[in-house]
Tab-separated table of C-alpha atoms in Angstrom:
chain	number	residue	atom	x	y	z
Q	22	MET	CA	-30.689	23.455	13.871
Q	23	LYS	CA	-27.209	24.802	14.343
Q	24	ALA	CA	-25.269	27.410	16.182
Q	25	VAL	CA	-22.549	29.103	14.171
Q	26	VAL	CA	-19.382	30.351	15.777
Q	27	GLY	CA	-17.113	32.577	13.719
Q	28	ILE	CA	-13.595	32.323	15.125
Q	29	SER	CA	-11.510	35.480	15.061
Q	30	LEU	CA	-7.801	35.156	15.598
Q	31	LEU	CA	-7.995	38.603	17.188
Q	32	LEU	CA	-10.111	37.216	20.032
Q	33	PRO	CA	-8.247	34.229	21.459
Q	34	PHE	CA	-9.406	35.156	24.952
Q	35	VAL	CA	-13.149	34.652	24.318
Q	36	SER	CA	-14.658	32.222	26.811
Q	37	ALA	CA	-15.459	28.810	25.354
Q	38	SER	CA	-18.624	28.784	27.469
Q	39	ILE	CA	-19.870	31.774	25.486
Q	40	LEU	CA	-18.903	30.293	22.131
Q	41	TYR	CA	-20.313	26.904	23.023
Q	42	PRO	CA	-23.616	27.222	24.888
Q	43	PRO	CA	-24.882	24.080	26.625
Q	44	ALA	CA	-27.521	22.026	24.830
Q	45	SER	CA	-31.067	22.883	25.849
Q	46	GLN	CA	-32.490	19.418	25.177
Q	47	GLN	CA	-33.452	16.874	27.804
Q	48	VAL	CA	-30.206	15.193	28.848
Q	49	LEU	CA	-29.983	11.725	30.331
Q	50	HIS	CA	-27.761	12.170	33.376
Q	51	VAL	CA	-25.474	9.243	34.107
Q	52	ASP	CA	-24.145	10.284	37.496
Q	53	ASP	CA	-26.766	8.393	39.519
Q	54	GLN	CA	-24.596	5.699	41.074
Q	55	THR	CA	-27.552	3.456	41.863
Q	56	ARG	CA	-29.480	3.476	38.596
Q	57	THR	CA	-26.572	3.464	36.181
Q	58	SER	CA	-23.776	1.522	37.846
Q	59	GLU	CA	-22.378	-1.259	35.692
Q	60	GLY	CA	-23.118	-3.984	38.215
Q	61	PHE	CA	-26.700	-2.853	38.746
Q	62	ILE	CA	-27.414	-2.677	35.008
Q	63	ASN	CA	-25.922	-6.124	34.438
Q	64	ARG	CA	-28.167	-7.527	37.178
Q	65	LEU	CA	-31.208	-5.916	35.585
Q	66	LEU	CA	-30.291	-7.360	32.201
Q	67	ALA	CA	-29.961	-10.815	33.742
Q	68	ILE	CA	-33.393	-10.493	35.367
Q	69	HIS	CA	-35.139	-9.122	32.273
Q	70	ASP	CA	-34.054	-11.648	29.622
Q	71	ASP	CA	-31.122	-9.464	28.553
Q	72	ASP	CA	-33.630	-7.131	26.886
Q	73	PRO	CA	-32.171	-3.594	26.733
Q	74	VAL	CA	-35.588	-2.015	26.154
Q	75	LYS	CA	-37.064	-3.424	29.360
Q	76	VAL	CA	-34.048	-2.262	31.334
Q	77	MET	CA	-34.013	1.209	29.756
Q	78	ARG	CA	-37.634	1.687	30.825
Q	79	LEU	CA	-36.519	1.073	34.400
Q	80	VAL	CA	-33.355	3.180	34.538
Q	81	ASP	CA	-34.739	6.100	32.502
Q	82	ALA	CA	-38.441	6.064	33.321
Q	83	ASP	CA	-38.863	9.775	32.530
Q	84	ASN	CA	-38.097	9.135	28.850
Q	85	ALA	CA	-39.571	5.633	28.571
Q	86	ALA	CA	-42.369	6.762	26.246
Q	87	GLU	CA	-39.793	7.667	23.589
Q	88	LEU	CA	-38.931	3.993	23.222
Q	89	ASP	CA	-42.316	3.425	21.552
Q	90	GLU	CA	-41.963	6.207	18.977
Q	91	PRO	CA	-41.948	4.952	15.353
Q	92	ARG	CA	-38.710	5.079	13.393
Q	93	LEU	CA	-37.969	4.199	9.769
Q	94	LEU	CA	-34.783	2.147	10.113
Q	95	GLN	CA	-32.618	0.684	7.381
Q	96	VAL	CA	-30.191	-1.982	8.507
Q	97	PHE	CA	-27.255	-1.607	6.139
Q	98	GLY	CA	-27.672	-3.998	3.234
Q	99	LYS	CA	-31.452	-4.348	3.701
Q	100	ASP	CA	-34.636	-2.418	2.924
Q	101	ALA	CA	-35.921	0.207	5.350
Q	102	VAL	CA	-38.769	-0.882	7.649
Q	103	TRP	CA	-40.827	0.874	10.305
Q	104	MET	CA	-39.721	-0.047	13.810
Q	105	THR	CA	-39.459	1.859	17.113
Q	106	GLU	CA	-36.838	3.834	19.005
Q	107	GLY	CA	-36.571	0.884	21.377
Q	108	ASP	CA	-35.842	-1.435	18.470
Q	109	LYS	CA	-32.620	0.505	17.938
Q	110	LEU	CA	-31.359	-0.928	21.234
Q	111	ARG	CA	-32.264	-4.446	20.126
Q	112	LEU	CA	-30.628	-4.026	16.714
Q	113	ARG	CA	-27.412	-2.810	18.313
Q	114	LYS	CA	-27.471	-5.743	20.724
Q	115	GLN	CA	-27.534	-8.005	17.651
Q	116	GLY	CA	-24.427	-6.201	16.382
Q	117	LEU	CA	-26.299	-4.512	13.530
Q	118	SER	CA	-25.708	-0.958	12.333
Q	119	PHE	CA	-28.459	1.033	10.672
Q	120	MET	CA	-29.585	4.382	9.313
Q	121	ASP	CA	-32.548	6.254	10.793
Q	122	LEU	CA	-34.453	7.709	7.824
Q	123	THR	CA	-37.432	8.998	9.793
Q	124	GLY	CA	-38.741	12.166	8.142
Q	125	ARG	CA	-36.178	11.939	5.338
Q	126	GLU	CA	-37.361	8.988	3.260
Q	127	ASP	CA	-38.587	11.118	0.341
Q	128	LEU	CA	-35.715	13.602	0.446
Q	129	PHE	CA	-32.954	11.008	0.352
Q	130	ALA	CA	-34.758	8.586	-1.987
Q	131	ALA	CA	-34.851	11.200	-4.736
Q	132	LYS	CA	-31.137	11.895	-4.437
Q	133	LEU	CA	-29.664	8.398	-4.074
Q	134	SER	CA	-26.269	8.638	-5.717
Q	135	LYS	CA	-25.328	6.816	-8.872
Q	136	GLU	CA	-21.944	6.421	-10.499
Q	137	LYS	CA	-20.994	9.713	-12.115
Q	138	GLN	CA	-18.334	10.516	-14.666
Q	139	THR	CA	-16.283	12.629	-12.306
Q	140	VAL	CA	-12.911	13.766	-13.596
Q	141	TRP	CA	-10.497	13.546	-10.685
Q	142	PRO	CA	-7.346	15.684	-10.746
Q	143	ASP	CA	-3.857	14.349	-11.229
Q	144	LEU	CA	-1.680	14.143	-8.131
Q	145	ARG	CA	0.569	17.182	-8.336
Q	146	TYR	CA	1.142	18.511	-4.828
Q	147	GLN	CA	3.386	15.733	-3.553
Q	148	ASP	CA	6.000	18.010	-2.011
Q	149	LYS	CA	3.450	20.102	-0.118
Q	150	VAL	CA	1.519	17.063	1.085
Q	151	LYS	CA	4.645	15.302	2.284
Q	152	ASP	CA	5.639	18.405	4.245
Q	153	VAL	CA	2.280	18.285	6.036
Q	154	ILE	CA	2.625	14.551	6.680
Q	155	GLU	CA	6.011	15.141	8.276
Q	156	GLY	CA	4.277	17.549	10.660
Q	157	LEU	CA	1.900	14.874	11.994
Q	158	LYS	CA	2.646	13.984	15.619
Q	159	ILE	CA	1.714	10.633	17.120
Q	160	GLU	CA	2.133	12.068	20.620
Q	161	GLU	CA	-0.708	14.507	19.868
Q	162	MET	CA	-2.944	11.609	18.850
Q	163	VAL	CA	-2.018	9.641	21.970
Q	164	TYR	CA	-2.914	12.621	24.154
Q	165	ASN	CA	-6.179	13.334	22.355
Q	166	LEU	CA	-7.360	9.732	22.343
Q	167	GLY	CA	-6.448	9.412	26.004
Q	168	ASN	CA	-8.833	12.262	26.737
Q	169	LEU	CA	-11.637	10.818	24.618
Q	170	THR	CA	-11.396	7.328	26.093
Q	171	SER	CA	-11.342	8.741	29.616
Q	172	PHE	CA	-15.075	9.359	29.276
Q	173	TYR	CA	-17.058	6.413	30.655
Q	174	ASN	CA	-18.870	6.436	27.330
Q	175	ARG	CA	-19.775	9.025	24.688
Q	176	TYR	CA	-23.421	8.032	24.347
Q	177	TYR	CA	-25.174	10.665	22.260
Q	178	ARG	CA	-28.211	10.966	24.560
Q	179	SER	CA	-26.182	11.380	27.747
Q	180	GLU	CA	-24.464	14.204	29.581
Q	181	LEU	CA	-21.143	12.480	28.885
Q	182	GLY	CA	-21.879	12.638	25.160
Q	183	VAL	CA	-22.296	16.395	25.496
Q	184	GLN	CA	-19.112	16.749	27.554
Q	185	SER	CA	-17.008	14.729	25.112
Q	186	SER	CA	-18.308	16.804	22.203
Q	187	ARG	CA	-17.442	19.964	24.111
Q	188	TRP	CA	-13.913	18.624	24.628
Q	189	ILE	CA	-13.518	18.126	20.856
Q	190	HIS	CA	-14.873	21.601	20.172
Q	191	ASN	CA	-12.475	23.225	22.620
Q	192	LYS	CA	-9.533	21.271	21.197
Q	193	VAL	CA	-10.364	22.467	17.683
Q	194	LEU	CA	-10.801	25.996	19.047
Q	195	GLU	CA	-7.323	25.795	20.573
Q	196	ILE	CA	-5.875	24.797	17.184
Q	197	VAL	CA	-7.745	27.579	15.370
Q	198	ALA	CA	-6.606	30.192	17.888
Q	199	ASN	CA	-2.973	29.359	17.062
Q	200	ALA	CA	-3.379	29.511	13.277
Q	201	PRO	CA	-0.829	31.591	11.349
Q	202	PRO	CA	-1.943	34.881	9.744
Q	203	GLY	CA	-3.846	34.593	6.486
Q	204	VAL	CA	-5.438	31.207	7.189
Q	205	HIS	CA	-9.203	31.681	7.007
Q	206	LEU	CA	-11.002	29.349	9.418
Q	207	SER	CA	-14.420	28.965	10.963
Q	208	LEU	CA	-15.742	26.691	13.695
Q	209	GLU	CA	-19.352	25.669	14.130
Q	210	THR	CA	-21.443	23.649	16.532
Q	211	PHE	CA	-24.357	21.952	14.822
Q	212	THR	CA	-27.083	21.161	17.322
Q	213	HIS	CA	-29.644	18.388	16.961
Q	214	SER	CA	-32.882	17.178	18.560
Q	215	PHE	CA	-30.750	14.996	20.860
Q	216	PRO	CA	-28.215	16.439	23.328
Q	217	GLN	CA	-24.851	15.719	21.670
Q	218	PRO	CA	-23.881	18.318	19.024
Q	219	SER	CA	-21.695	17.805	15.981
Q	220	VAL	CA	-18.547	19.902	15.490
Q	221	LEU	CA	-17.647	21.373	12.083
Q	222	ALA	CA	-14.440	23.230	11.171
Q	223	ARG	CA	-13.819	24.822	7.793
Q	224	PHE	CA	-10.887	26.120	5.767
Q	225	GLU	CA	-12.071	28.945	3.545
Q	226	PRO	CA	-10.518	29.062	0.057
Q	227	ALA	CA	-7.438	31.178	-0.523
Q	228	SER	CA	-9.558	33.681	-2.444
Q	229	GLY	CA	-11.615	34.306	0.694
Q	230	ARG	CA	-15.364	34.158	1.080
Q	231	VAL	CA	-17.209	34.402	-2.230
Q	232	SER	CA	-20.164	36.801	-2.484
Q	233	PRO	CA	-23.088	36.795	-2.225
Q	234	ASN	CA	-23.387	33.418	-0.494
Q	235	PRO	CA	-20.066	31.859	0.517
Q	236	THR	CA	-21.681	28.654	1.787
Q	237	ILE	CA	-22.779	27.428	-1.645
Q	238	ALA	CA	-20.438	29.185	-4.090
Q	239	THR	CA	-18.181	26.192	-4.774
Q	240	GLN	CA	-18.095	22.480	-4.103
Q	241	ARG	CA	-16.597	21.694	-0.724
Q	242	ILE	CA	-14.518	18.698	0.323
Q	243	ILE	CA	-15.568	17.018	3.575
Q	244	ILE	CA	-13.380	14.900	5.861
Q	245	GLY	CA	-15.330	13.230	8.646
Q	246	ALA	CA	-15.380	10.891	11.634
Q	247	HIS	CA	-17.950	10.168	14.330
Q	248	GLN	CA	-17.301	11.236	17.898
Q	249	ASP	CA	-19.843	9.123	19.808
Q	250	SER	CA	-19.299	5.622	21.189
Q	251	ALA	CA	-21.688	2.834	22.121
Q	252	ASN	CA	-21.783	-0.339	24.160
Q	253	TYR	CA	-24.116	-2.521	22.114
Q	254	ARG	CA	-25.179	-4.593	25.123
Q	255	PHE	CA	-26.650	-1.504	26.790
Q	256	PRO	CA	-25.957	2.177	26.051
Q	257	LEU	CA	-25.122	3.178	29.649
Q	258	LEU	CA	-22.403	0.550	30.057
Q	259	PRO	CA	-18.716	1.459	29.526
Q	260	ALA	CA	-17.778	2.285	25.934
Q	261	PRO	CA	-14.303	3.835	25.660
Q	262	GLY	CA	-14.567	3.635	21.862
Q	263	ALA	CA	-10.824	3.810	21.239
Q	264	ASP	CA	-11.042	2.350	17.741
Q	265	ASP	CA	-14.734	3.015	17.046
Q	266	ASP	CA	-14.438	5.835	16.441
Q	267	GLY	CA	-11.969	7.543	18.706
Q	268	SER	CA	-9.278	6.569	16.228
Q	269	GLY	CA	-10.996	8.273	13.299
Q	270	THR	CA	-11.761	11.295	15.457
Q	271	VAL	CA	-8.128	11.855	16.446
Q	272	THR	CA	-6.897	10.962	12.950
Q	273	ILE	CA	-8.752	13.834	11.336
Q	274	LEU	CA	-8.106	16.087	14.353
Q	275	GLU	CA	-4.363	15.643	13.873
Q	276	ALA	CA	-4.698	16.150	10.109
Q	277	PHE	CA	-6.575	19.380	10.806
Q	278	ARG	CA	-3.893	20.549	13.258
Q	279	ALA	CA	-1.072	19.795	10.816
Q	280	LEU	CA	-2.822	21.620	7.971
Q	281	VAL	CA	-3.482	24.671	10.142
Q	282	GLU	CA	0.122	24.736	11.328
Q	283	ALA	CA	1.307	24.485	7.703
Q	284	GLY	CA	-0.794	27.516	6.724
Q	285	PHE	CA	-3.110	25.537	4.439
Q	286	LYS	CA	-4.972	27.734	1.923
Q	287	PRO	CA	-7.140	25.516	-0.293
Q	288	GLU	CA	-8.549	26.354	-3.706
Q	289	ARG	CA	-12.036	25.363	-2.513
Q	290	PRO	CA	-13.589	25.045	0.956
Q	291	VAL	CA	-12.394	22.069	2.988
Q	292	GLU	CA	-14.475	20.990	5.976
Q	293	PHE	CA	-13.676	18.703	8.892
Q	294	HIS	CA	-16.725	17.148	10.564
Q	295	TRP	CA	-16.951	15.326	13.898
Q	296	TYR	CA	-20.416	13.775	13.818
Q	297	ALA	CA	-22.706	13.107	16.748
Q	298	ALA	CA	-24.923	10.029	17.104
Q	299	GLU	CA	-23.556	7.791	14.359
Q	300	GLU	CA	-24.404	4.863	16.602
Q	301	GLY	CA	-28.011	6.113	16.814
Q	302	GLY	CA	-28.537	5.640	13.082
Q	303	LEU	CA	-26.267	8.274	11.463
Q	304	LEU	CA	-28.446	10.918	13.111
Q	305	GLY	CA	-25.943	13.771	13.218
Q	306	ARG	CA	-24.775	13.233	9.678
Q	307	ASN	CA	-28.353	12.932	8.409
Q	308	ASP	CA	-29.238	16.328	9.879
Q	309	ILE	CA	-26.220	17.964	8.261
Q	310	ALA	CA	-26.687	16.282	4.875
Q	311	THR	CA	-30.363	17.275	4.933
Q	312	GLU	CA	-29.448	20.919	5.494
Q	313	TYR	CA	-26.879	20.824	2.710
Q	314	LEU	CA	-29.533	19.493	0.337
Q	315	GLN	CA	-32.140	22.025	1.419
Q	316	TYR	CA	-29.765	24.970	0.996
Q	317	ARG	CA	-28.145	23.525	-2.142
Q	318	LYS	CA	-24.691	23.379	-0.648
Q	319	GLU	CA	-22.545	21.423	-3.085
Q	320	VAL	CA	-20.164	18.674	-1.989
Q	321	GLY	CA	-17.388	17.634	-4.356
Q	322	ALA	CA	-16.408	14.560	-2.334
Q	323	MET	CA	-16.587	13.192	1.192
Q	324	ILE	CA	-14.370	10.681	2.992
Q	325	GLN	CA	-15.261	9.076	6.324
Q	326	PHE	CA	-12.567	7.794	8.696
Q	327	ASP	CA	-14.115	5.172	10.959
Q	328	MET	CA	-11.868	2.728	12.853
Q	329	THR	CA	-8.327	3.463	11.700
Q	330	SER	CA	-6.082	1.841	14.313
Q	331	TYR	CA	-6.746	-1.887	14.806
Q	332	VAL	CA	-4.049	-4.063	13.243
Q	333	PRO	CA	-4.465	-7.847	13.521
Q	334	LYS	CA	-1.732	-10.040	12.147
Q	335	ASP	CA	-1.358	-9.862	8.342
Q	336	ALA	CA	-3.799	-6.939	8.169
Q	337	THR	CA	-4.248	-4.829	5.043
Q	338	PRO	CA	-5.762	-1.342	5.270
Q	339	SER	CA	-8.586	-0.921	2.791
Q	340	HIS	CA	-11.180	1.483	1.454
Q	341	SER	CA	-14.828	0.601	0.936
Q	342	SER	CA	-17.124	2.803	-1.058
Q	343	SER	CA	-20.271	3.418	-3.011
Q	344	LEU	CA	-18.625	5.042	-6.024
Q	345	MET	CA	-15.842	3.180	-7.779
Q	346	SER	CA	-14.317	6.224	-9.483
Q	347	THR	CA	-14.059	7.976	-6.127
Q	348	THR	CA	-12.647	4.848	-4.513
Q	349	ASN	CA	-10.043	4.285	-7.203
Q	350	TRP	CA	-8.832	7.872	-7.032
Q	351	THR	CA	-8.669	7.770	-3.230
Q	352	MET	CA	-6.757	4.484	-3.313
Q	353	ALA	CA	-4.274	6.065	-5.715
Q	354	LEU	CA	-3.977	9.008	-3.338
Q	355	ALA	CA	-3.418	6.724	-0.346
Q	356	SER	CA	-0.871	4.640	-2.231
Q	357	GLU	CA	1.058	7.794	-3.099
Q	358	TYR	CA	1.381	9.043	0.473
Q	359	SER	CA	0.799	6.121	2.844
Q	360	SER	CA	3.527	3.749	3.985
Q	361	SER	CA	0.910	0.994	4.454
Q	362	PRO	CA	-0.431	-1.189	1.632
Q	363	VAL	CA	-3.866	-0.221	0.319
Q	364	ALA	CA	-6.650	-2.453	-1.007
Q	365	GLY	CA	-10.340	-2.217	-1.849
Q	366	ALA	CA	-13.064	-4.113	0.008
Q	367	LYS	CA	-16.836	-4.303	0.412
Q	368	LEU	CA	-18.798	-3.946	3.628
Q	369	PHE	CA	-20.793	-6.911	4.885
Q	370	ALA	CA	-24.544	-6.599	5.471
Q	371	GLY	CA	-25.289	-4.758	8.696
Q	372	ALA	CA	-22.104	-2.677	8.610
Q	373	GLY	CA	-21.689	0.930	7.537
Q	374	SER	CA	-20.843	4.469	8.583
Q	375	ASP	CA	-21.647	8.140	8.098
Q	376	HIS	CA	-20.485	8.299	4.477
Q	377	MET	CA	-23.738	6.557	3.544
Q	378	SER	CA	-25.780	9.670	4.344
Q	379	TRP	CA	-23.756	11.673	1.839
Q	380	HIS	CA	-24.031	8.897	-0.734
Q	381	ARG	CA	-27.809	8.847	-0.340
Q	382	ALA	CA	-27.806	12.636	-0.674
Q	383	GLY	CA	-26.246	12.275	-4.121
Q	384	PHE	CA	-22.636	13.195	-3.344
Q	385	PRO	CA	-19.478	11.110	-3.951
Q	386	ALA	CA	-18.605	9.537	-0.596
Q	387	ILE	CA	-16.253	6.814	0.569
Q	388	PHE	CA	-15.284	4.995	3.750
Q	389	ALA	CA	-11.669	4.601	4.872
Q	390	THR	CA	-11.019	1.975	7.519
Q	391	GLU	CA	-8.231	-0.116	8.983
Q	392	GLY	CA	-8.667	-3.398	7.128
Q	393	ASP	CA	-10.915	-5.752	5.186
Q	394	PRO	CA	-14.233	-5.739	7.106
Q	395	PHE	CA	-14.746	-9.442	6.410
Q	396	THR	CA	-11.386	-10.791	7.554
Q	397	GLU	CA	-9.787	-8.106	9.742
Q	398	PHE	CA	-12.720	-6.793	11.757
Q	399	ASN	CA	-11.984	-5.501	15.251
Q	400	PRO	CA	-13.791	-7.884	17.663
Q	401	TYR	CA	-13.604	-5.421	20.572
Q	402	ILE	CA	-15.716	-2.570	19.197
Q	403	HIS	CA	-19.023	-1.720	20.892
Q	404	THR	CA	-17.777	-3.246	24.152
Q	405	ALA	CA	-15.933	-2.103	27.266
Q	406	ASN	CA	-12.781	-3.621	25.732
Q	407	ASP	CA	-12.455	-1.192	22.814
Q	408	SER	CA	-9.331	0.396	24.264
Q	409	THR	CA	-5.750	1.167	23.286
Q	410	ASP	CA	-4.482	-1.473	25.729
Q	411	LEU	CA	-4.960	-4.705	23.770
Q	412	LYS	CA	-3.228	-7.904	24.795
Q	413	ASP	CA	-1.499	-8.474	21.447
Q	414	SER	CA	-0.571	-4.806	20.918
Q	415	GLU	CA	-3.070	-4.616	18.069
Q	416	PHE	CA	-3.794	-0.915	18.529
Q	417	SER	CA	-1.531	1.168	16.280
Q	418	PHE	CA	-1.321	4.947	16.169
Q	419	SER	CA	1.025	4.572	13.205
Q	420	MET	CA	-1.815	2.966	11.250
Q	421	CYS	CA	-3.892	6.111	11.791
Q	422	ILE	CA	-1.280	8.127	9.914
């Protein structure tokens, strides 16, 4: 399900509360100082064999039955198996990422992407792109990430996950409201069965909306990041998520702002997506990809920015992907415009991100990250220590650009 918000530059005064209605789903409130305090949860974990499922039954008894619901889960690099909602907590505690395919196994299986003979365009807009790059502002990224990491966590089933998504929506709305004349933009909240919504912004092509159905007329380009964060020990513990994936979130937010300010008018639709519930099994992205398949919305290519700011010594930024032609073209693009060296890499088993939903849906999709996942992996993600304040100054806003 989704709620569509058409943004009119003639109505900058419209209340965000009207444009962005609160989610109607059951929300796990995290303001109970007794049940959800960090010290109390840590004591419960110590008592109950460090089992997050046992502890979740105690601190969220009203929703405990959901922990037994069956889920078809695919740990990245392995076959999908039937498990439970509670098993998601145990998988995360093991440091494993996964995709929740429940209800979508047949839909995605039929569309699993294979290498296609895509003809990628030559790079010919260097001057225009470099002008946009010069408009990128690190101070904007610092401010935006400071706001995101100020949330105790951005857990997709919690009230804080809803509030952090609303903050992103309102920030995008602020950018859209200041767009120059002639830039055709839309902003959408995409609601899910869980509380946290995804946020989608779209540049319409220079030719305007195409009749009769502008949503499927041409292949769109999608630029994405995930907005939620997770503490893998237990979901209600602190998870500032500065790198995972606050960095990707503010990277594409700043790219969106710079393009709007530059008066960007693309030849085809370009969409920016901030996905909910990546840490829950790519749930937000799966819902959106499913709708695009059902309504035959075409995607020319998708790139996911997940963890773009951690720089250990001797690090090399890299791109990992499912489609080599897409990867090679993107690496050429990055080499043309980035001041950092670029290299290709593969993901290790148990690691992945939202691009995989688009790949399974049959669309070219790649994953852009800060370094080789095998040798330059950020050890602080999914903990309370995933912050911008690292002891060896390993967090770099310059890397994001």
